[in-house]
């Protein structure tokens, strides 16, 4: 096979630096091999005083004399080599030597001129090296679009998208119709600013795109730039934050300056919460730096002239942590919410990401969209990509429905870890645990239908029971949460009924059950009305890092006791219901578990078939 060289080597070398390196090398070599005024090998030469040498000259004992600016070297008729130090000031006549024009044995060697160049090079070497270093640094900074290097420390690190190469349009965004509608006027403003200025209309300076991760906030920002055909400067909030105070602010200044120069333009600040958190929240390092950066953004946004066609878009998943000053009119006063896509939108997103892929004719994207409740646009893109990779691995020509189904599982549950060796006894426990969840959930009214049961471990889980909603819902009822707790208890209850004891495998279930019960009592007012009343006891706040923290208790010890009691009652009730269901269906639990041990996976259809048989 033909070997390929590294592709990222620069193919054009700078001739200037190349010559400089040669010159410096030459100077070094010249210095190293510099003749010390001798035409003979050093070891053959005898040092004698100049008077003795001149005596030999006068006595015609010399065959050849070579004079340079430091030494007089001579060869005697007997073949001896001698050398004497010459005083620089002394010229040939002073020395008592004949004019070399007449005296053929005398040779004058002009080392001074050659030494001049060597000395010049050696003297200039440090300066040349410095120049080379500076040239190298400025080149590097230039190559990286000013993104790094000491000269660009205070420069903004915004990526600029070439509107001709990276043209994103609204067509690339599937679903998100309301968000697109809201930003459409921004595009119109950027295209025809005069129309708006004439009528005295003010277009918002800042637009905050709010939504969960991966819902297409960046995509929308790029589409606005693409549709309006204006430059797009994209930067992440965290890129402003450096170790040194003031760097962030200087980067903000630079970013706005560049954008104004290229107006009409769009500045996009992703993850604005990294710098836009409420000021004065106290904890955390780099606090001053963050505040200064935020202040600079506020100043820059205030400083826009009314007709400056620069629009700042910012994205965040946590608008609640943002500083109020950022959100007031004149700054990010318009919010565009982008939610997780619904069934219809998911189908459209899947279609967008299938465009450049070969799908089998019978692939039903609607079916996949119904299986992917809660997936973001980025997840769906990932699903289609995983499906394509899987079909390539299997050397298939087209992507089949199966490939996409497997990709959905992989994206939501993690990749299957088939290499994990689990012993027979533990596999048996896992199978009963999972079937316990499935049967408990199946016999409740409000649990989502069982989609799949598997004892192939995925990610950190040893087995999985996958309940899949059939439609998008936006509310959770009290009974639904109770039923969810029943199905979560199923695994642990099954272990106890079959093996007489429980294992650590149920710890995550218990954690989730407790969280649901606590939220029901403390956040949703679903506790005993007479004891607690419809009161919220759970006050959430976010710390500096954005992580939700529980604030100080604002209720009495007695209320705390009542809350605990109410939580315990809910958890206990759910466990009792689950035990009742599994005791009634003990034979079914054993049968399905046995089949699961053999098959490793049980599909929704196979699972439902057991109940048809029973009825
Ligand atoms: P984050 O909050 O994590 O920065 P984001 O909301 O900015 O995420 P994007 O980076 O815009 O999300 O989206 C990631 C990818 O998901 C996009 O490149 C796009 O391919 C895909 N995607 C998301 N939403 C959509 C959509 N509505 N239509 C088509 N593709 C989408």
Coordinates of C-alpha atoms and ligand atoms in Angstrom, one line a residue:
X1 CA 0.0 0.0 0.0
X2 CA 1.2 3.4 -0.8
X3 CA 2.3 5.3 2.3
X4 CA 1.0 8.8 2.7
X5 CA 2.9 11.5 4.3
X6 CA 1.4 13.7 7.0
X7 CA -1.3 15.8 5.4
X8 CA -1.1 18.8 7.7
X9 CA 2.5 19.8 6.9
X10 CA 2.6 23.3 5.4
X11 CA 3.6 22.9 1.8
X12 CA 4.9 26.4 1.4
X13 CA 7.9 27.3 3.4
X14 CA 8.9 30.9 4.0
X15 CA 12.0 31.6 1.9
X16 CA 13.0 34.4 4.3
X17 CA 13.2 32.2 7.3
X18 CA 14.9 29.4 5.2
X19 CA 17.7 31.8 4.2
X20 CA 18.0 33.1 7.7
X21 CA 18.5 29.6 9.0
X22 CA 21.2 28.9 6.4
X23 CA 23.0 32.1 7.2
X24 CA 23.0 31.4 10.9
X25 CA 24.2 27.9 10.3
X26 CA 26.9 29.2 8.1
X27 CA 28.0 31.7 10.7
X28 CA 28.1 29.0 13.3
X29 CA 30.1 26.7 11.1
X30 CA 32.5 29.5 10.1
X31 CA 33.0 30.3 13.8
X32 CA 33.6 26.6 14.5
X33 CA 36.1 26.1 11.7
X34 CA 37.5 29.6 11.8
X35 CA 41.2 29.4 10.7
X36 CA 43.5 30.7 13.4
X37 CA 45.8 32.4 11.0
X38 CA 47.6 29.3 10.2
X39 CA 48.1 27.5 6.9
X40 CA 49.5 24.5 8.6
X41 CA 48.1 21.9 10.9
X42 CA 48.2 23.3 14.4
X43 CA 50.1 20.3 15.9
X44 CA 53.0 20.6 13.4
X45 CA 53.7 24.2 14.1
X46 CA 56.3 25.5 16.6
X47 CA 55.6 28.8 18.3
X48 CA 58.7 31.1 18.1
X49 CA 59.2 34.8 18.9
X50 CA 58.9 37.1 15.9
X51 CA 62.5 38.2 16.3
X52 CA 63.6 34.6 15.8
X53 CA 61.4 34.3 12.7
X54 CA 62.7 37.5 11.2
X55 CA 66.3 36.2 11.9
X56 CA 65.5 33.0 9.9
X57 CA 64.1 35.2 7.1
X58 CA 67.2 37.3 6.9
X59 CA 69.3 34.2 6.9
X60 CA 67.3 32.9 3.9
X61 CA 66.2 29.9 5.9
X62 CA 62.5 30.3 5.0
X63 CA 60.8 28.8 2.0
X64 CA 57.3 30.3 2.4
X65 CA 55.8 33.0 4.6
X66 CA 52.1 33.7 5.1
X67 CA 51.0 36.8 6.9
X68 CA 47.5 37.4 8.2
X69 CA 46.2 40.0 10.6
X70 CA 47.2 38.1 13.7
X71 CA 50.0 35.7 12.8
X72 CA 53.0 35.2 10.6
X73 CA 53.4 31.6 9.7
X74 CA 56.5 30.2 7.9
X75 CA 57.9 27.0 6.5
X76 CA 61.7 26.6 6.7
X77 CA 63.8 25.0 4.0
X78 CA 64.3 22.1 6.4
X79 CA 60.5 21.5 6.3
X80 CA 59.8 22.9 9.8
X81 CA 56.7 25.0 10.4
X82 CA 56.9 28.0 12.7
X83 CA 54.5 30.7 13.8
X84 CA 54.8 34.0 15.5
X85 CA 52.3 36.4 16.8
X86 CA 52.1 39.6 14.8
X87 CA 51.2 42.9 16.4
X88 CA 48.2 44.2 14.6
X89 CA 49.6 47.7 14.2
X90 CA 52.8 46.5 12.5
X91 CA 52.9 46.6 8.8
X92 CA 55.1 44.6 6.5
X93 CA 57.8 47.2 6.2
X94 CA 58.0 47.7 10.0
X95 CA 58.5 44.0 10.3
X96 CA 61.5 44.3 8.0
X97 CA 60.0 42.1 5.3
X98 CA 60.3 42.8 1.7
X99 CA 57.4 44.0 -0.4
X100 CA 55.4 40.9 -1.3
X101 CA 55.3 42.2 -4.9
X102 CA 59.0 41.5 -5.2
X103 CA 59.4 38.9 -2.5
X104 CA 57.6 35.9 -4.0
X105 CA 57.9 33.8 -0.8
X106 CA 55.7 36.3 1.1
X107 CA 52.0 35.9 0.9
X108 CA 49.5 38.3 2.5
X109 CA 46.3 36.7 3.5
X110 CA 43.3 39.0 3.9
X111 CA 41.4 37.3 6.7
X112 CA 40.0 40.6 7.8
X113 CA 37.4 40.9 5.2
X114 CA 36.2 37.3 5.6
X115 CA 36.2 37.8 9.3
X116 CA 34.2 40.9 8.9
X117 CA 31.2 38.9 7.5
X118 CA 31.6 36.2 10.1
X119 CA 31.7 38.8 12.9
X120 CA 28.8 40.6 11.4
X121 CA 26.7 37.5 11.2
X122 CA 27.6 36.4 14.8
X123 CA 26.9 39.9 16.1
X124 CA 23.6 40.0 14.3
X125 CA 22.5 36.5 15.2
X126 CA 20.6 37.3 18.3
X127 CA 18.7 40.1 16.5
X128 CA 18.0 37.8 13.6
X129 CA 16.7 35.1 15.9
X130 CA 14.5 37.6 17.6
X131 CA 13.1 38.7 14.3
X132 CA 12.5 35.1 13.3
X133 CA 10.7 34.4 16.5
X134 CA 8.4 37.5 16.1
X135 CA 7.7 36.6 12.4
X136 CA 6.8 33.0 13.6
X137 CA 4.5 34.3 16.3
X138 CA 2.7 36.8 14.0
X139 CA 2.3 34.1 11.3
X140 CA 0.9 31.7 13.8
X141 CA -1.6 34.3 15.0
X142 CA -2.5 35.0 11.4
X143 CA -3.0 31.4 10.5
X144 CA -5.4 30.9 13.4
X145 CA -7.5 33.8 12.4
X146 CA -6.2 35.7 15.4
X147 CA -7.5 33.0 17.7
X148 CA -4.4 32.5 19.8
X149 CA -0.9 33.7 20.5
X150 CA 0.2 36.4 22.8
X151 CA -0.8 39.3 20.5
X152 CA -4.4 38.1 20.4
X153 CA -5.0 37.5 24.1
X154 CA -7.5 40.3 24.4
X155 CA -8.9 39.7 21.0
X156 CA -12.3 38.1 20.6
X157 CA -12.2 34.4 19.7
X158 CA -15.4 34.6 17.6
X159 CA -15.7 32.2 14.7
X160 CA -16.8 33.8 11.6
X161 CA -18.9 31.9 9.2
X162 CA -18.4 32.4 5.6
X163 CA -21.9 33.1 4.3
X164 CA -21.1 31.6 0.9
X165 CA -19.7 28.3 2.3
X166 CA -21.9 27.7 5.4
X167 CA -25.2 28.8 4.1
X168 CA -27.8 27.6 6.6
X169 CA -31.4 28.5 5.9
X170 CA -34.8 28.1 7.6
X171 CA -35.3 25.0 5.4
X172 CA -32.6 23.2 7.5
X173 CA -34.7 23.7 10.6
X174 CA -37.5 21.2 10.8
X175 CA -40.4 22.0 13.2
X176 CA -39.8 25.0 15.5
X177 CA -42.4 26.9 13.5
X178 CA -43.1 29.5 16.1
X179 CA -39.5 30.2 16.7
X180 CA -38.9 30.6 13.0
X181 CA -41.8 33.0 12.8
X182 CA -40.5 35.1 15.6
X183 CA -37.1 35.5 14.1
X184 CA -38.4 36.1 10.6
X185 CA -38.7 39.9 11.2
X186 CA -35.1 40.0 12.3
X187 CA -34.1 38.7 8.9
X188 CA -36.3 41.2 7.2
X189 CA -34.7 44.0 9.3
X190 CA -31.2 42.9 8.5
X191 CA -32.1 42.8 4.8
X192 CA -34.0 46.1 4.7
X193 CA -32.9 48.2 7.7
X194 CA -33.9 51.5 6.0
X195 CA -37.6 50.4 5.8
X196 CA -37.7 50.0 9.6
X197 CA -35.6 53.2 10.4
X198 CA -37.9 55.3 8.2
X199 CA -41.0 54.3 10.1
X200 CA -39.2 54.8 13.4
X201 CA -39.5 51.2 14.4
X202 CA -36.9 49.8 16.7
X203 CA -35.8 46.2 16.3
X204 CA -34.6 44.5 19.4
X205 CA -30.9 44.7 19.9
X206 CA -30.7 41.3 21.7
X207 CA -32.7 38.1 21.3
X208 CA -32.4 35.3 23.8
X209 CA -32.9 31.8 22.4
X210 CA -34.1 29.7 25.3
X211 CA -34.5 25.9 25.2
X212 CA -33.1 22.5 26.3
X213 CA -29.8 21.4 24.8
X214 CA -29.7 20.2 21.3
X215 CA -33.0 21.8 20.2
X216 CA -31.4 23.9 17.5
X217 CA -30.7 27.3 19.1
X218 CA -27.4 27.6 17.3
X219 CA -29.0 26.3 14.1
X220 CA -31.6 29.1 14.2
X221 CA -29.0 31.8 14.8
X222 CA -27.0 30.5 11.8
X223 CA -30.2 30.3 9.7
X224 CA -31.0 34.0 10.5
X225 CA -27.5 35.0 9.3
X226 CA -27.8 32.7 6.3
X227 CA -31.2 34.0 5.3
X228 CA -30.2 37.6 5.7
X229 CA -26.8 37.0 4.1
X230 CA -24.9 38.8 6.7
X231 CA -21.7 37.9 8.6
X232 CA -22.1 35.7 11.6
X233 CA -19.8 36.0 14.6
X234 CA -20.2 33.0 16.9
X235 CA -18.6 32.8 20.3
X236 CA -19.3 30.7 23.4
X237 CA -19.8 32.5 26.7
X238 CA -17.1 30.4 28.4
X239 CA -14.5 31.7 25.9
X240 CA -14.7 35.2 27.4
X241 CA -13.6 33.9 30.8
X242 CA -9.9 33.7 31.3
X243 CA -7.6 33.6 34.3
X244 CA -6.8 37.3 34.0
X245 CA -9.2 40.0 35.0
X246 CA -10.1 42.3 32.1
X247 CA -9.4 39.8 29.3
X248 CA -13.0 38.9 28.9
X249 CA -14.1 42.6 28.8
X250 CA -11.4 43.3 26.2
X251 CA -12.6 40.4 24.1
X252 CA -16.2 41.7 24.3
X253 CA -15.0 45.1 23.1
X254 CA -13.1 43.5 20.2
X255 CA -16.0 41.3 19.2
X256 CA -18.5 44.2 19.1
X257 CA -16.0 46.4 17.3
X258 CA -15.5 43.8 14.6
X259 CA -19.2 43.2 14.2
X260 CA -19.9 47.0 13.9
X261 CA -17.2 47.2 11.2
X262 CA -19.0 44.4 9.3
X263 CA -22.5 45.7 9.9
X264 CA -25.2 44.5 9.2
X265 CA -24.0 41.5 11.2
X266 CA -25.1 39.0 13.8
X267 CA -23.2 38.3 17.0
X268 CA -24.1 34.9 18.5
X269 CA -23.1 34.2 22.1
X270 CA -23.7 30.6 23.0
X271 CA -24.1 29.5 26.7
X272 CA -24.5 33.1 27.8
X273 CA -25.2 31.9 31.3
X274 CA -21.5 31.2 31.6
X275 CA -21.0 35.0 31.9
X276 CA -24.5 36.3 32.3
X277 CA -25.3 34.9 35.8
X278 CA -26.6 37.2 38.3
X279 CA -24.0 39.5 39.6
X280 CA -23.1 39.6 43.3
X281 CA -24.0 35.9 43.8
X282 CA -20.7 35.7 45.7
X283 CA -19.2 32.2 45.5
X284 CA -16.8 30.8 43.0
X285 CA -13.5 31.9 41.6
X286 CA -13.0 34.3 38.7
X287 CA -16.0 36.3 39.9
X288 CA -14.7 39.7 39.2
X289 CA -13.7 38.7 35.7
X290 CA -17.2 37.4 35.0
X291 CA -18.8 40.6 36.3
X292 CA -16.5 42.8 34.3
X293 CA -17.2 40.8 31.1
X294 CA -21.0 41.0 31.8
X295 CA -20.7 44.8 32.4
X296 CA -18.8 45.2 29.2
X297 CA -21.6 43.4 27.2
X298 CA -24.2 45.6 28.8
X299 CA -22.2 48.7 28.0
X300 CA -21.6 47.6 24.4
X301 CA -25.3 46.9 23.9
X302 CA -26.2 50.3 25.3
X303 CA -23.7 51.9 23.0
X304 CA -25.3 50.7 19.8
X305 CA -26.4 53.6 17.7
X306 CA -30.0 53.3 16.7
X307 CA -29.2 52.6 13.1
X308 CA -26.3 50.1 13.8
X309 CA -27.6 47.0 12.2
X310 CA -25.9 44.6 14.6
X311 CA -28.1 42.1 16.4
X312 CA -26.9 40.1 19.3
X313 CA -28.4 36.6 19.7
X314 CA -27.7 34.6 22.8
X315 CA -28.6 31.1 23.7
X316 CA -29.1 29.5 27.1
X317 CA -30.8 26.5 28.7
X318 CA -31.2 28.4 32.0
X319 CA -32.7 31.8 31.6
X320 CA -33.6 31.8 35.3
X321 CA -29.9 32.3 36.3
X322 CA -29.4 35.3 34.1
X323 CA -28.8 38.8 35.5
X324 CA -31.9 40.9 35.4
X325 CA -29.9 43.7 33.8
X326 CA -29.3 41.5 30.7
X327 CA -33.0 40.9 30.3
X328 CA -34.3 44.5 30.5
X329 CA -35.7 46.3 27.5
X330 CA -32.9 47.5 25.2
X331 CA -30.8 44.5 25.8
X332 CA -32.0 40.9 25.6
X333 CA -35.7 41.9 25.8
X334 CA -37.0 39.4 23.3
X335 CA -37.1 35.7 24.2
X336 CA -37.6 33.0 21.7
X337 CA -38.5 29.6 23.2
X338 CA -37.5 26.5 21.4
X339 CA -39.0 23.4 23.0
X340 CA -38.3 19.7 22.5
X341 CA -39.9 18.7 19.2
X342 CA -43.3 17.1 19.2
X343 CA -44.3 14.0 17.2
X344 CA -44.7 16.0 13.9
X345 CA -41.6 18.0 14.3
X346 CA -39.6 14.9 15.1
X347 CA -40.7 13.3 11.9
X348 CA -39.7 16.4 9.9
X349 CA -36.3 16.5 11.7
X350 CA -35.7 12.8 10.9
X351 CA -36.6 13.6 7.3
X352 CA -34.1 16.5 7.2
X353 CA -31.3 14.2 8.5
X354 CA -32.2 11.5 6.1
X355 CA -31.8 13.7 3.1
X356 CA -28.2 12.6 2.3
X357 CA -28.8 9.0 3.4
X358 CA -30.1 6.0 1.5
X359 CA -33.1 4.6 3.3
X360 CA -34.9 1.4 2.4
X361 CA -38.3 2.1 0.8
X362 CA -40.3 0.7 3.7
X363 CA -38.7 2.8 6.4
X364 CA -41.4 4.6 8.4
X365 CA -40.1 7.8 9.9
X366 CA -43.5 8.4 11.6
X367 CA -43.1 5.2 13.6
X368 CA -39.6 6.3 14.7
X369 CA -40.9 9.7 15.7
X370 CA -43.5 8.0 17.9
X371 CA -40.8 6.1 19.6
X372 CA -38.6 9.1 20.3
X373 CA -40.7 11.1 22.7
X374 CA -38.4 13.5 24.6
X375 CA -35.6 13.4 22.0
X376 CA -34.0 16.7 20.9
X377 CA -33.1 17.6 17.3
X378 CA -29.5 16.7 18.1
X379 CA -30.5 13.3 19.4
X380 CA -32.5 12.6 16.3
X381 CA -29.6 13.6 14.1
X382 CA -27.5 11.2 16.2
X383 CA -30.0 8.4 15.7
X384 CA -29.9 8.8 11.9
X385 CA -26.1 8.9 12.0
X386 CA -25.8 5.8 14.2
X387 CA -28.2 4.0 11.9
X388 CA -26.1 4.9 8.9
X389 CA -22.9 3.7 10.7
X390 CA -24.6 0.4 11.6
X391 CA -25.8 -0.2 8.0
X392 CA -22.2 0.4 6.8
X393 CA -20.8 -2.0 9.3
X394 CA -23.2 -4.7 8.1
X395 CA -22.3 -3.8 4.5
X396 CA -25.8 -3.0 3.6
X397 CA -26.7 -0.8 0.7
X398 CA -29.5 1.0 2.4
X399 CA -30.5 1.8 5.9
X400 CA -33.3 -0.4 7.2
X401 CA -35.9 0.2 9.8
X402 CA -34.1 -2.2 12.1
X403 CA -31.0 -0.1 11.9
X404 CA -32.9 3.0 13.0
X405 CA -34.7 1.1 15.8
X406 CA -31.4 -0.1 17.2
X407 CA -29.9 3.3 16.9
X408 CA -32.9 4.8 18.9
X409 CA -32.1 2.2 21.6
X410 CA -28.4 3.0 21.5
X411 CA -29.0 6.7 21.8
X412 CA -31.5 6.5 24.6
X413 CA -30.1 3.6 26.7
X414 CA -26.4 3.6 25.7
X415 CA -24.6 1.0 23.6
X416 CA -25.1 -2.7 24.4
X417 CA -22.2 -4.1 26.4
X418 CA -22.3 -7.7 25.1
X419 CA -18.8 -8.4 26.4
X420 CA -19.9 -8.0 30.0
X421 CA -19.9 -11.5 31.6
X422 CA -22.7 -11.9 34.2
X423 CA -23.0 -15.2 36.0
X424 CA -26.1 -17.4 35.8
X425 CA -27.4 -16.6 39.3
X426 CA -27.2 -12.8 38.7
X427 CA -28.7 -13.1 35.3
X428 CA -31.7 -14.9 36.9
X429 CA -32.1 -12.1 39.4
X430 CA -31.8 -9.4 36.7
X431 CA -34.4 -11.1 34.6
X432 CA -37.0 -11.3 37.4
X433 CA -36.2 -7.8 38.4
X434 CA -36.9 -6.4 34.9
X435 CA -40.0 -8.5 34.4
X436 CA -41.2 -7.4 37.9
X437 CA -41.0 -3.7 36.6
X438 CA -42.8 -4.6 33.4
X439 CA -45.7 -6.6 35.0
X440 CA -46.2 -4.0 37.8
X441 CA -46.3 -1.2 35.2
X442 CA -48.6 -3.1 32.9
X443 CA -51.3 -3.5 35.5
X444 CA -51.5 0.1 36.4
X445 CA -53.8 2.5 34.6
X446 CA -51.4 5.3 33.8
X447 CA -48.0 3.8 33.2
X448 CA -46.6 4.1 29.7
X449 CA -46.8 0.8 27.7
X450 CA -43.9 -1.5 28.0
X451 CA -41.8 -1.2 24.8
X452 CA -39.1 -3.7 25.5
X453 CA -37.5 -5.8 28.2
X454 CA -33.9 -6.6 28.0
X455 CA -31.2 -8.2 30.1
X456 CA -28.4 -7.1 27.8
X457 CA -26.5 -4.6 29.9
X458 CA -26.3 -1.1 28.4
X459 CA -24.2 1.7 29.8
X460 CA -24.2 1.4 33.6
X461 CA -27.5 -0.7 33.7
X462 CA -27.5 -4.5 33.9
X463 CA -30.9 -4.8 32.3
X464 CA -33.7 -2.5 31.2
X465 CA -37.4 -2.3 31.0
X466 CA -38.3 0.4 28.5
X467 CA -41.7 2.1 28.9
X468 CA -42.5 4.3 25.9
X469 CA -45.1 7.0 25.8
X470 CA -47.4 6.9 22.8
X471 CA -47.8 10.6 22.6
X472 CA -46.3 13.9 23.8
X473 CA -47.7 14.9 27.1
X474 CA -47.0 18.1 29.0
X475 CA -48.6 17.4 32.4
X476 CA -48.1 14.7 35.0
X477 CA -51.1 13.7 37.1
X478 CA -51.0 12.6 40.7
X479 CA -52.2 9.1 39.8
X480 CA -49.6 8.8 37.0
X481 CA -46.8 9.6 39.4
X482 CA -48.2 7.0 41.9
X483 CA -48.4 4.4 39.1
X484 CA -44.9 5.2 38.1
X485 CA -43.8 4.5 41.6
X486 CA -45.6 1.1 41.5
X487 CA -43.7 0.0 38.4
X488 CA -40.4 1.2 39.9
X489 CA -41.1 -0.9 43.0
X490 CA -41.7 -3.9 40.7
X491 CA -38.1 -4.9 40.4
X492 CA -37.3 -5.0 44.1
X493 CA -40.6 -6.7 45.0
X494 CA -40.0 -9.4 42.4
X495 CA -36.6 -10.1 43.9
X496 CA -38.1 -10.5 47.3
X497 CA -41.0 -12.7 46.2
X498 CA -38.8 -15.0 44.2
X499 CA -35.4 -15.0 46.0
X500 CA -36.5 -14.0 49.5
X501 CA -34.2 -11.0 49.6
X502 CA -33.4 -7.8 47.7
X503 CA -30.2 -6.8 46.1
X504 CA -28.3 -3.5 45.5
X505 CA -29.6 -3.5 42.0
X506 CA -32.7 -1.7 43.3
X507 CA -30.9 1.3 44.8
X508 CA -31.5 3.5 41.8
X509 CA -35.2 2.6 41.7
X510 CA -35.6 3.5 45.4
X511 CA -33.9 6.8 44.8
X512 CA -36.3 7.6 42.0
X513 CA -39.3 6.6 44.0
X514 CA -38.2 8.8 46.9
X515 CA -37.7 11.7 44.6
X516 CA -41.1 11.4 43.0
X517 CA -42.8 11.1 46.4
X518 CA -40.9 14.1 47.8
X519 CA -41.7 16.2 44.8
X520 CA -45.4 15.2 45.1
X521 CA -45.5 16.3 48.7
X522 CA -43.1 19.3 48.8
X523 CA -43.5 20.8 45.3
X524 CA -46.9 19.8 43.9
X525 CA -49.0 20.0 47.1
X526 CA -50.2 16.4 46.7
X527 CA -49.8 15.5 50.4
X528 CA -52.6 15.1 52.9
X529 CA -54.5 18.4 52.7
X530 CA -55.5 18.4 56.3
X531 CA -52.0 17.9 57.6
X532 CA -50.0 20.0 55.1
X533 CA -52.3 22.0 53.0
X534 CA -51.5 22.9 49.4
X535 CA -48.2 24.5 50.3
X536 CA -44.8 24.3 48.5
X537 CA -42.1 23.4 50.9
X538 CA -39.4 22.9 48.3
X539 CA -37.7 26.1 47.5
X540 CA -35.3 25.7 44.7
X541 CA -32.4 28.0 43.9
X542 CA -29.4 27.7 41.8
X543 CA -25.9 28.1 43.0
X544 CA -23.0 29.8 41.2
X545 CA -22.3 26.7 39.2
X546 CA -25.9 26.6 38.1
X547 CA -26.6 23.4 40.0
X548 CA -30.0 23.3 41.7
X549 CA -29.6 23.5 45.5
X550 CA -32.2 23.3 48.2
X551 CA -32.4 26.5 50.2
X552 CA -32.7 26.6 54.0
X553 CA -35.8 24.9 55.5
X554 CA -38.6 27.4 56.0
X555 CA -40.9 25.2 58.0
X556 CA -41.1 23.8 61.5
X557 CA -39.7 20.5 62.8
X558 CA -43.3 19.3 63.2
X559 CA -44.0 20.1 59.5
X560 CA -40.8 18.3 58.6
X561 CA -42.0 15.3 60.4
X562 CA -45.4 15.4 58.6
X563 CA -43.7 15.7 55.3
X564 CA -41.5 12.6 56.0
X565 CA -44.6 10.8 57.1
X566 CA -46.6 11.7 54.0
X567 CA -43.6 10.7 51.8
X568 CA -43.3 7.3 53.5
X569 CA -47.1 6.7 53.1
X570 CA -46.9 7.3 49.4
X571 CA -43.8 5.1 49.0
X572 CA -45.4 2.3 51.1
X573 CA -48.7 2.4 49.2
X574 CA -46.9 2.0 45.9
X575 CA -44.9 -0.9 47.2
X576 CA -48.1 -2.6 48.5
X577 CA -49.8 -2.2 45.2
X578 CA -46.8 -3.6 43.4
X579 CA -46.6 -6.6 45.8
X580 CA -50.3 -7.3 45.2
X581 CA -49.9 -7.2 41.4
X582 CA -46.9 -9.5 41.4
X583 CA -48.3 -12.0 43.9
X584 CA -51.4 -12.3 41.7
X585 CA -49.2 -12.8 38.6
X586 CA -46.5 -14.8 40.2
X587 CA -46.7 -17.6 37.6
X588 CA -46.5 -15.1 34.8
X589 CA -43.5 -13.4 36.4
X590 CA -41.7 -16.8 36.4
X591 CA -42.7 -17.7 32.9
X592 CA -41.7 -14.4 31.3
X593 CA -38.5 -14.3 33.3
X594 CA -37.6 -17.8 32.0
X595 CA -38.2 -16.8 28.4
X596 CA -36.3 -13.5 28.9
X597 CA -33.3 -15.5 30.2
X598 CA -33.3 -17.5 26.9
X599 CA -34.1 -14.7 24.5
X600 CA -32.3 -11.8 26.3
X601 CA -34.9 -9.4 24.8
X602 CA -38.7 -9.4 24.8
X603 CA -40.5 -7.0 22.5
X604 CA -43.8 -5.2 23.2
X605 CA -45.7 -7.6 21.0
X606 CA -44.2 -10.6 22.7
X607 CA -44.9 -9.2 26.1
X608 CA -48.5 -8.4 25.4
X609 CA -49.0 -11.9 23.9
X610 CA -48.6 -13.4 27.5
X611 CA -51.6 -11.5 28.7
X612 CA -53.7 -12.4 25.7
X613 CA -53.0 -16.1 26.4
X614 CA -53.8 -15.6 30.0
X615 CA -57.2 -14.0 29.3
Ligands
LIG1 P1 -26.8 23.6 23.0 O1 -27.8 24.2 23.9 O2 -26.3 22.3 23.5 O3 -25.8 24.5 22.5 P2 -28.4 24.0 20.6 O4 -29.8 24.2 21.0 O5 -27.6 25.2 20.2 O6 -27.7 23.1 21.7 P3 -27.8 23.0 18.0 O7 -26.3 23.1 18.2 O8 -28.3 24.1 17.2 O9 -28.5 22.9 19.4 O10 -28.2 21.7 17.4 C1 -27.4 20.6 17.3 C2 -27.7 19.8 16.0 O11 -29.0 19.2 16.1 C3 -27.8 20.7 14.8 O12 -26.6 20.8 14.2 C4 -28.8 20.1 13.9 O13 -28.2 19.2 13.1 C5 -29.7 19.3 14.9 N1 -31.0 19.9 15.1 C6 -31.5 20.4 16.2 N2 -32.7 20.9 16.0 C7 -33.0 20.7 14.8 C8 -34.1 21.0 14.0 N3 -35.2 21.6 14.5 N4 -34.1 20.7 12.7 C9 -33.0 20.1 12.1 N5 -31.9 19.8 12.8 C10 -31.9 20.1 14.1

